[in-house]
Amino acid sequence: MEKQQTTRWFLGANSAEGFRSLYEDFCRGEGDFLRIIKGGPGCGKSSFMRHIGEAAEKKGLEVEYILCSGDPDSLDGVYIPALRLGYADGTAPHILDPACFGAGGDYLNLGAFCDTARSRGEAARLEGLTAAYRAHYARAYSLLAAAGRASTGLAGAWLCAADREAAAKRALSMAGRELPRAKKGTGRGHLTRRYLGGASCKGRVFLTGTLPGLCARVYRLEGRFGLATAFMQTMAEETLSRGLDCVLCPHWLLPGALEAMAIPALGLGFVADLRDGTELPETCRCLHLDLLPAAAEDRAARRALKAEERMAAGLCDMAMLSLAAAKSLHDELEAVYRPFVDFTGLTDAAWRETARLGLT
């Protein structure tokens, strides 16, 4: 199928294990150059990257947007494959540095547009708001950790080896039908990891349009007992061993589990259905993996799983209320900085960058 011009993903997740990052592999391919943006709250990092991404789109270039895991309305990264060029917010919690400065990346200091000599006069307010929003994040991570412990289905705690083998067998059967045989001398495909969902200040989010944009056919995998992960792990290994590239999407709450998978070259995708209220993309067919586990025949196990799902959902909801409270405080923090930021200078810098890239 024709490749989608733009894609949207997350590279970070607010998870049961704290903040989990996939930024270490972003824009790190051969010939890639990553510009790492530094600057404080309200210093225009997201707007700068959005300006570049939109300019590239207007020139007909494919763009990969990386959304902020805490606030999906904000950008944390942009990658333009045709230019082998990326930009990323390199501030906490995803602190970044170039693998080799000057060869594979450099820095952009947007903090230079903030008059810190004047902002020091608001030190008490800035420090107080920073401590307060970080406390809300700490509470959110405590609640997500509890939700993770309650998510026994997603973790595959009800499964035995025979259950996983049955799911792997289903995946091997589908691979035989859907995947071309590897030609002699074919190298291993490239694996990319991205998040599609997350817990944010806006509640639970799932980038519903991304998978259908890459894949004409998306299969829904029943996943309440955790067999969607076993299926996709096997399918991914078969894909890579046949020389095809693959995108694996860890689950935001328990990154050891999988939420989705895409094989862009074949227009083929898979998404786990946990029946947790996530708005999933339209799918062509459902694979009933929840019929395979022995625990599915155990009424007591099904009742326990349902109770744990309710508990985990409630804990996640509470965590996301804390993330929303943190966002409100972060907005206040940005408002304190705003009078000290030279937005005209920031806009000029963004235009200079797009002109340098030939995107104006």
XYZ file of C-alpha atoms in Angstrom:
360
model
C 0.000 0.000 0.000
C 1.053 3.628 -0.404
C 2.993 4.750 2.618
C 1.306 7.274 4.872
C 2.899 10.721 4.663
C 2.760 11.350 8.411
C 2.735 9.051 11.408
C 2.232 9.785 15.086
C 3.707 7.794 17.960
C 4.901 8.053 21.532
C 8.464 7.299 22.598
C 7.750 7.522 26.315
C 5.196 5.928 28.603
C 3.917 6.629 32.090
C 3.981 3.017 33.215
C 3.827 0.722 36.225
C 7.637 0.869 36.177
C 7.801 4.671 36.174
C 8.675 6.608 33.041
C 9.792 4.210 30.307
C 11.693 5.633 27.347
C 12.376 4.454 23.797
C 14.211 7.658 22.881
C 17.603 5.945 22.824
C 16.767 4.443 19.403
C 15.165 7.557 17.891
C 16.951 8.943 14.822
C 19.959 6.680 15.399
C 20.140 4.944 12.012
C 23.058 5.120 9.621
C 23.307 8.644 8.211
C 20.817 10.090 10.717
C 21.455 13.404 12.469
C 19.573 14.285 15.663
C 19.265 17.858 16.872
C 18.627 17.736 20.619
C 16.668 20.696 21.920
C 17.324 22.068 25.389
C 15.254 24.678 27.158
C 12.964 25.158 30.122
C 9.162 25.031 30.383
C 7.437 27.439 28.015
C 10.564 28.027 25.927
C 8.894 26.933 22.684
C 10.417 23.481 22.103
C 7.171 21.912 20.873
C 6.218 24.897 18.686
C 9.697 24.934 17.121
C 9.435 21.261 16.138
C 5.859 21.623 14.910
C 6.944 24.488 12.640
C 9.629 22.293 11.064
C 7.343 19.278 10.694
C 4.578 21.284 9.047
C 7.071 22.939 6.687
C 8.339 19.499 5.655
C 4.776 18.268 5.075
C 4.050 21.254 2.837
C 7.024 20.177 0.721
C 5.465 16.723 0.381
C 7.900 14.998 2.719
C 7.028 12.155 5.054
C 7.133 13.219 8.712
C 7.127 11.178 11.909
C 5.739 13.076 14.898
C 6.550 12.011 18.462
C 3.896 13.159 20.922
C 4.521 13.959 24.575
C 3.425 11.070 26.790
C 2.157 13.408 29.502
C 0.409 15.859 27.157
C -0.445 14.492 23.673
C -1.139 18.015 22.400
C 2.566 18.771 22.744
C 5.449 17.434 20.625
C 8.579 15.753 21.945
C 10.129 14.895 18.594
C 10.014 15.126 14.802
C 11.793 12.951 12.230
C 12.031 13.637 8.480
C 13.234 10.407 6.791
C 14.064 12.029 3.438
C 16.518 14.357 5.199
C 17.724 11.716 7.696
C 17.118 14.466 10.243
C 15.381 14.489 13.594
C 14.652 16.884 16.438
C 13.911 15.830 20.006
C 13.210 17.452 23.342
C 16.256 16.385 25.335
C 15.058 17.555 28.758
C 13.832 15.426 31.674
C 12.417 12.844 31.904
C 13.975 11.828 28.554
C 17.405 13.459 28.810
C 19.305 12.964 25.549
C 22.810 13.506 24.236
C 24.237 12.873 20.751
C 25.884 9.478 20.309
C 28.752 11.338 18.618
C 28.528 15.120 18.759
C 28.924 16.759 15.374
C 28.719 13.452 13.509
C 25.347 12.068 14.541
C 23.828 15.042 16.303
C 24.183 18.368 18.085
C 22.309 20.688 20.437
C 19.816 23.515 19.955
C 19.578 25.761 23.006
C 16.154 27.398 23.010
C 16.754 28.344 26.633
C 18.842 31.194 25.233
C 15.553 32.958 24.398
C 14.586 33.082 28.080
C 15.896 36.029 30.111
C 17.048 34.025 33.123
C 18.475 37.120 34.806
C 14.868 38.321 35.164
C 13.277 34.924 35.816
C 15.483 34.509 38.907
C 13.254 37.082 40.558
C 10.458 34.482 40.485
C 12.657 31.705 41.891
C 10.378 30.882 44.827
C 7.279 30.521 42.624
C 9.149 28.533 39.969
C 10.665 26.134 42.486
C 7.365 25.715 44.338
C 5.383 24.909 41.182
C 8.099 22.533 39.957
C 8.075 20.619 43.251
C 4.270 20.497 43.284
C 3.852 19.096 39.770
C 6.621 16.541 40.373
C 4.764 15.384 43.499
C 1.668 14.715 41.376
C 3.796 12.659 38.975
C 5.179 10.655 41.897
C 1.638 9.904 43.077
C 0.614 8.928 39.541
C 3.514 6.479 39.273
C 2.631 4.960 42.644
C -0.935 4.358 41.438
C 0.241 2.980 38.080
C 2.574 0.588 39.906
C -0.421 -0.737 41.836
C -2.428 -0.981 38.602
C 0.391 -2.966 37.038
C 0.374 -5.452 39.910
C -3.381 -5.885 39.435
C -3.069 -6.417 35.665
C -2.514 -10.154 35.848
C -4.210 -10.798 32.509
C -2.010 -8.370 30.600
C 1.043 -9.808 32.377
C 0.097 -13.338 31.306
C -0.047 -14.588 34.891
C -2.922 -16.972 34.093
C -1.065 -18.705 31.259
C 0.845 -21.960 31.162
C 3.477 -23.027 28.641
C 0.903 -24.938 26.590
C -1.227 -21.785 26.234
C 1.702 -19.794 24.872
C 2.619 -22.638 22.524
C -0.941 -22.659 21.168
C -0.784 -18.912 20.449
C 2.642 -19.289 18.833
C 1.261 -22.066 16.642
C -1.531 -19.755 15.468
C 1.060 -17.091 14.653
C 3.257 -19.533 12.723
C 0.247 -20.650 10.719
C -0.607 -17.053 9.814
C 3.034 -16.291 8.999
C 3.013 -19.169 6.537
C 0.021 -17.637 4.756
C 0.852 -13.935 4.989
C 4.631 -13.609 4.852
C 6.772 -14.199 1.763
C 9.604 -16.679 2.022
C 13.028 -15.177 2.562
C 15.204 -15.113 -0.529
C 18.659 -16.625 -0.324
C 21.102 -14.197 1.239
C 18.368 -11.992 2.719
C 19.485 -10.219 5.877
C 17.432 -9.837 9.007
C 14.775 -7.130 9.008
C 14.970 -4.004 11.159
C 12.960 -3.793 14.384
C 11.522 -0.450 15.499
C 9.794 0.077 18.850
C 7.152 2.731 19.414
C 4.255 3.272 21.823
C 0.752 3.731 20.414
C -1.071 4.276 23.696
C -0.524 5.881 27.047
C -1.749 7.404 30.280
C -1.825 11.182 29.981
C -3.272 14.369 31.420
C -6.179 13.864 28.983
C -6.872 10.348 30.224
C -6.122 7.139 28.397
C -5.004 7.794 24.823
C -4.512 5.551 21.810
C -3.338 6.851 18.440
C -6.139 5.175 16.542
C -5.193 6.485 13.102
C -1.546 5.412 13.041
C -1.932 1.675 12.461
C -4.539 1.950 9.650
C -2.364 4.628 8.047
C 0.418 2.061 7.691
C -1.647 -1.086 7.253
C -4.558 -1.814 4.913
C -5.427 -4.871 7.015
C -5.407 -4.807 10.802
C -6.234 -7.943 12.797
C -7.729 -7.663 16.271
C -6.235 -10.076 18.799
C -8.176 -10.957 21.925
C -5.756 -10.187 24.717
C -7.410 -10.334 28.144
C -5.306 -13.354 29.160
C -2.093 -12.032 27.602
C -1.845 -14.274 24.542
C -1.792 -11.329 22.130
C 1.767 -10.732 23.325
C 2.813 -14.331 22.666
C 1.203 -14.201 19.213
C 2.906 -10.933 18.214
C 6.296 -12.003 19.579
C 6.224 -15.066 17.343
C 4.888 -13.122 14.359
C 7.581 -10.484 14.796
C 10.366 -13.067 14.872
C 9.030 -14.678 11.700
C 8.798 -11.265 10.037
C 12.341 -10.238 10.918
C 13.824 -13.612 9.996
C 12.365 -13.203 6.484
C 14.082 -9.859 5.998
C 11.037 -7.642 6.587
C 11.033 -4.594 8.848
C 8.645 -4.606 11.776
C 7.259 -2.097 14.292
C 6.484 -3.471 17.758
C 4.432 -1.406 20.198
C 4.901 -2.246 23.890
C 1.927 -1.736 26.164
C 2.239 1.544 28.046
C 1.300 0.120 31.472
C 3.414 -3.048 31.309
C 6.053 -2.516 28.600
C 6.966 -6.191 28.701
C 3.603 -6.876 27.046
C 2.701 -5.835 23.494
C -0.177 -3.623 22.379
C 0.262 -3.640 18.601
C 2.480 -4.605 15.685
C 2.900 -3.414 12.099
C 4.601 -4.819 9.001
C 4.486 -1.696 6.790
C 5.898 -3.349 3.647
C 2.945 -5.769 3.612
C 0.334 -3.340 4.926
C -0.356 -5.827 7.726
C -1.032 -4.934 11.357
C -2.208 -6.439 14.639
C -3.701 -4.819 17.726
C -4.484 -6.338 21.120
C -8.032 -5.988 22.415
C -7.998 -5.988 26.222
C -11.657 -4.924 26.419
C -10.560 -1.996 28.572
C -12.419 0.738 26.716
C -9.530 1.669 24.407
C -10.802 3.032 21.083
C -9.238 0.605 18.622
C -8.951 1.086 14.852
C -11.313 -0.704 12.498
C -10.117 -4.262 11.994
C -10.676 -6.813 9.242
C -10.930 -9.866 11.474
C -10.703 -10.982 15.117
C -8.485 -13.837 16.284
C -10.145 -15.385 19.339
C -7.044 -16.034 21.413
C -8.965 -15.812 24.702
C -10.489 -19.208 23.908
C -7.076 -20.906 24.064
C -5.982 -20.690 27.740
C -6.995 -23.404 30.161
C -7.948 -20.627 32.605
C -10.684 -19.519 30.191
C -12.618 -22.658 31.170
C -12.299 -21.894 34.900
C -15.231 -19.830 36.172
C -13.380 -18.731 39.309
C -10.401 -17.596 37.236
C -12.664 -15.583 34.935
C -14.317 -13.890 37.924
C -10.942 -13.076 39.478
C -9.641 -11.684 36.193
C -12.686 -9.449 35.821
C -12.316 -8.133 39.382
C -8.630 -7.393 38.837
C -9.402 -5.606 35.561
C -11.860 -3.336 37.399
C -9.294 -2.658 40.118
C -6.558 -1.836 37.595
C -8.886 0.451 35.634
C -9.802 2.381 38.789
C -6.163 2.815 39.777
C -5.283 4.005 36.265
C -8.127 6.518 36.359
C -6.816 7.900 39.666
C -3.296 8.084 38.236
C -4.519 10.062 35.250
C -6.280 12.524 37.555
C -2.871 13.126 39.133
C -1.354 13.611 35.678
C -4.085 16.152 34.899
C -3.305 17.997 38.136
C 0.389 17.968 37.204
C -0.455 19.438 33.790
C -2.394 22.302 35.405
C 0.597 23.139 37.577
C 2.937 22.886 34.596
C 0.703 25.347 32.729
C 1.055 27.731 35.690
C 4.821 27.242 35.553
C 4.907 28.134 31.859
C 2.790 31.213 32.555
C 5.378 32.440 35.070
C 8.159 32.009 32.495
C 6.196 33.546 29.613
C 7.021 37.236 30.241
C 10.721 36.392 30.157
C 10.689 34.530 26.812
C 11.545 36.248 23.520
C 8.887 34.663 21.304
C 9.781 36.860 18.338
C 13.320 35.538 18.518
C 12.009 31.965 18.778
C 9.836 32.405 15.698
C 12.748 33.885 13.763
C 14.931 30.937 14.801
C 12.320 28.468 13.543
C 12.121 30.255 10.172
C 15.917 30.309 9.897
C 16.019 26.574 10.538
C 13.419 25.765 7.881
C 15.245 28.040 5.424
C 18.513 26.229 6.174
C 16.775 22.944 5.335
C 15.296 24.305 2.114
C 11.745 23.954 3.438
C 10.579 27.544 2.976
